Short mmCIF file of C-alpha atoms in Angstrom, two decimals:
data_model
loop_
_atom_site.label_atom_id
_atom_site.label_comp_id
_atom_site.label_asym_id
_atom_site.label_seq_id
_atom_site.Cartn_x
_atom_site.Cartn_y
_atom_site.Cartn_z
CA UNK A 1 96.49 68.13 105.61
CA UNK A 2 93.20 68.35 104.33
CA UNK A 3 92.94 64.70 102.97
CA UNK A 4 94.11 63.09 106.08
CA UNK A 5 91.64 61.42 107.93
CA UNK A 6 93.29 61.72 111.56
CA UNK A 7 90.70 64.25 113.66
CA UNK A 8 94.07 64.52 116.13
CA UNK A 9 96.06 66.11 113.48
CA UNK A 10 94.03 68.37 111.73
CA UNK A 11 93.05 70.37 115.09
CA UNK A 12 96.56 70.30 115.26
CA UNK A 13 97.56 72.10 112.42
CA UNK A 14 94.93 74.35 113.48
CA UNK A 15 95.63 75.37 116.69
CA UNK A 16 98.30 78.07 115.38
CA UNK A 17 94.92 80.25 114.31
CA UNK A 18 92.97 79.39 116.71
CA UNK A 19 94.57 79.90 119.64
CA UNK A 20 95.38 83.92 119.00
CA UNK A 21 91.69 84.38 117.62
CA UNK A 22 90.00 82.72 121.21
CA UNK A 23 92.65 85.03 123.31
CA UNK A 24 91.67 87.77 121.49
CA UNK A 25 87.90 86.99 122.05
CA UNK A 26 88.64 86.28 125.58
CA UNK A 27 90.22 90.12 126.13
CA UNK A 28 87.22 91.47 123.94
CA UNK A 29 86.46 94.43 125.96
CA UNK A 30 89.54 95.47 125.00
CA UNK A 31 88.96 95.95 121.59
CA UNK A 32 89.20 99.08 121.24
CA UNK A 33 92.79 100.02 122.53
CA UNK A 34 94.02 97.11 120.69
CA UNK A 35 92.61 98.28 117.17
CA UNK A 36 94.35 101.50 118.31
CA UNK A 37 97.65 99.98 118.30
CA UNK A 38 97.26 98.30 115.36
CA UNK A 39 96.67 101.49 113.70
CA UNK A 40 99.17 103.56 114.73
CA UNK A 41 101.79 100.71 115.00
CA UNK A 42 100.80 99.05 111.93
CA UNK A 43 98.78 101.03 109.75
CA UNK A 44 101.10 103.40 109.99
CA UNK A 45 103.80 101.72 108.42
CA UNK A 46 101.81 99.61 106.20
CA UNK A 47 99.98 103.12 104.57
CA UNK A 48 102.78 105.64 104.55
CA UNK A 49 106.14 104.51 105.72
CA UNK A 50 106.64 101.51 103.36
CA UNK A 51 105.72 103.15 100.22
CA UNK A 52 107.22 106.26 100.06
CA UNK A 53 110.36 104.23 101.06
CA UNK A 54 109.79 102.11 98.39
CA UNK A 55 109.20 105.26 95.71
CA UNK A 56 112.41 106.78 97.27
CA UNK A 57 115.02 103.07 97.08
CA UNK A 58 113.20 102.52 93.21
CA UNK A 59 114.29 106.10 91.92
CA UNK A 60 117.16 106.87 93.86
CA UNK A 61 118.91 106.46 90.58
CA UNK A 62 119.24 108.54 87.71
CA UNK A 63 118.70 105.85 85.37
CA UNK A 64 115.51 104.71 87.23
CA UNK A 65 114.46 108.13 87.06
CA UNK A 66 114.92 108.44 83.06
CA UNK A 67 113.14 105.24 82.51
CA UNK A 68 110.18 106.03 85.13
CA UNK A 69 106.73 105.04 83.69
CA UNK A 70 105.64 108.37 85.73
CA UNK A 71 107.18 111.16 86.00
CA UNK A 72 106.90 113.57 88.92
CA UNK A 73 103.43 115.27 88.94
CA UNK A 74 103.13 118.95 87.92
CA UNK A 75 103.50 120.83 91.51
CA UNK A 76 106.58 118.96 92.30
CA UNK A 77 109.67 120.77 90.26
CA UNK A 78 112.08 118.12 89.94
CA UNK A 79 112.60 114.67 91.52
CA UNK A 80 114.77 115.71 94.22
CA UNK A 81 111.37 117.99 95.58
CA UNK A 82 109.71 114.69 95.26
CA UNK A 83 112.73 112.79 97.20
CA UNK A 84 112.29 115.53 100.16
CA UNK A 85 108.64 114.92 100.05
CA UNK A 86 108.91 111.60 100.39
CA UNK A 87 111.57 111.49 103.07
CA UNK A 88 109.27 114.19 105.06
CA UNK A 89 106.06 111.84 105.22
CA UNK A 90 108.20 109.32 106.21
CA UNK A 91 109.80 111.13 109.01
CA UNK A 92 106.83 112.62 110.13
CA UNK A 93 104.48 109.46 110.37
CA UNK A 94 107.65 107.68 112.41
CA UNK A 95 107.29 110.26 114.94
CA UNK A 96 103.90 111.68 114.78
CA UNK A 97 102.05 107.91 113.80
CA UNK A 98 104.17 105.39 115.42
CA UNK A 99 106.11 107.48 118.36
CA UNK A 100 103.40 109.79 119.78
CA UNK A 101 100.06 107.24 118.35
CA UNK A 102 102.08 104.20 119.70
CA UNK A 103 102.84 105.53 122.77
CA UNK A 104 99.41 107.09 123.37
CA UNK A 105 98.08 103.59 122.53
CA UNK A 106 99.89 101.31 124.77
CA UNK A 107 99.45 103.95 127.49
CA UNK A 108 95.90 103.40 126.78
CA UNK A 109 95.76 99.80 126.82
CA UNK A 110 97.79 99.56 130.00
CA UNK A 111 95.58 101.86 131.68
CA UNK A 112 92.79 99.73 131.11
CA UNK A 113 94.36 96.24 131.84
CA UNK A 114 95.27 98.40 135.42
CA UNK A 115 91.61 99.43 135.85
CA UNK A 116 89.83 96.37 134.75
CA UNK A 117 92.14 93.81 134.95
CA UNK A 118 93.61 91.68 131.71
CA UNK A 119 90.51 89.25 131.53
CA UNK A 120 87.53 91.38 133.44
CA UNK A 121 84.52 89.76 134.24
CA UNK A 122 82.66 92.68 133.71
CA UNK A 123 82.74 94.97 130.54
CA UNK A 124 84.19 98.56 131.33
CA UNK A 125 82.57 98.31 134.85
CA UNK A 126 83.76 100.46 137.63
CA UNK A 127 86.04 99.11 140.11
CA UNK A 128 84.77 97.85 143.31
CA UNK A 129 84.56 100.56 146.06
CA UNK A 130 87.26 100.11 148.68
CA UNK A 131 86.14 98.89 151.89
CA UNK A 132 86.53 101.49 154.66
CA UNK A 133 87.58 99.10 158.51
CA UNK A 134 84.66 99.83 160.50
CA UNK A 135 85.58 101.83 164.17
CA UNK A 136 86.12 100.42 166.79
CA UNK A 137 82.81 99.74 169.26
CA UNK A 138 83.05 102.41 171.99
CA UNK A 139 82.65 101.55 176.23
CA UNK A 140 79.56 101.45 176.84
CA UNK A 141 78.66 104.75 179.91
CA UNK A 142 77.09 103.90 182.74
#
């Protein structure tokens, strides 16, 4: 792609990245609840969930164990300890990190998109007051 001389097809190729990076910038002010779901849906995962489930699939077998580079480290009495360990992070950041953080996240975000709308045109403003009908004009007394 990068030798062809068409201008058409290179900002074709890419639009994939571009496109996700200007709707992002357009819903800027809302930043910060979307870094929060990233970290608790995400991060979580990416940090805690995926390698102690990794640790636990690569020595679930007692050859595995036998051969292991590293053995368990001195607080943890045997492997199983270290299997319950593992399983225990695992559990706990799926329902502490991704259920209760996720949830509080996208309860955020919605919140927000409610309040300010999904593309504001002003930056955690408050809303416009509501209008209150004025009363009707009285008879006039003679």
């Amino acid at each position: 792609m990068h030798d062809t001389r068409s201008i058409c097809l290179r900002a074709l190729a890419r639009l994939p990245v571009v496109i996700p990076i200007w709707f992002l910038a357009i819903i800027f002010p809302f930043f910060g609840p979307i870094n929060s779901a990233v970290g608790a849906l995400l991060v979580s995962f990416t940090v805690y969930i995926i390698p102690s489930a990794a640790h636990m699939l690569t020595y679930r077998k007692a050859t595995a164990r036998q051969n292991a580079a590293e053995k368990p480290p001195f607080f943890m009495p045997s492997w199983t300890a270290m299997y319950i360990f593992n399983a225990f992070i695992v559990v706990w950041v799926l329902v502490v990190g991704f259920g209760f953080g996720g949830w509080a996240s996208m309860t955020n975000f919605i919140r927000q998109i409610d309040t300010f709308g999904l593309f504001a045109k002003c930056y955690q403003c408050k809303p416009p007051p509501v209008m209150v009908a004025a009363p009707p004009p009285h008879a006039l007394h003679h």
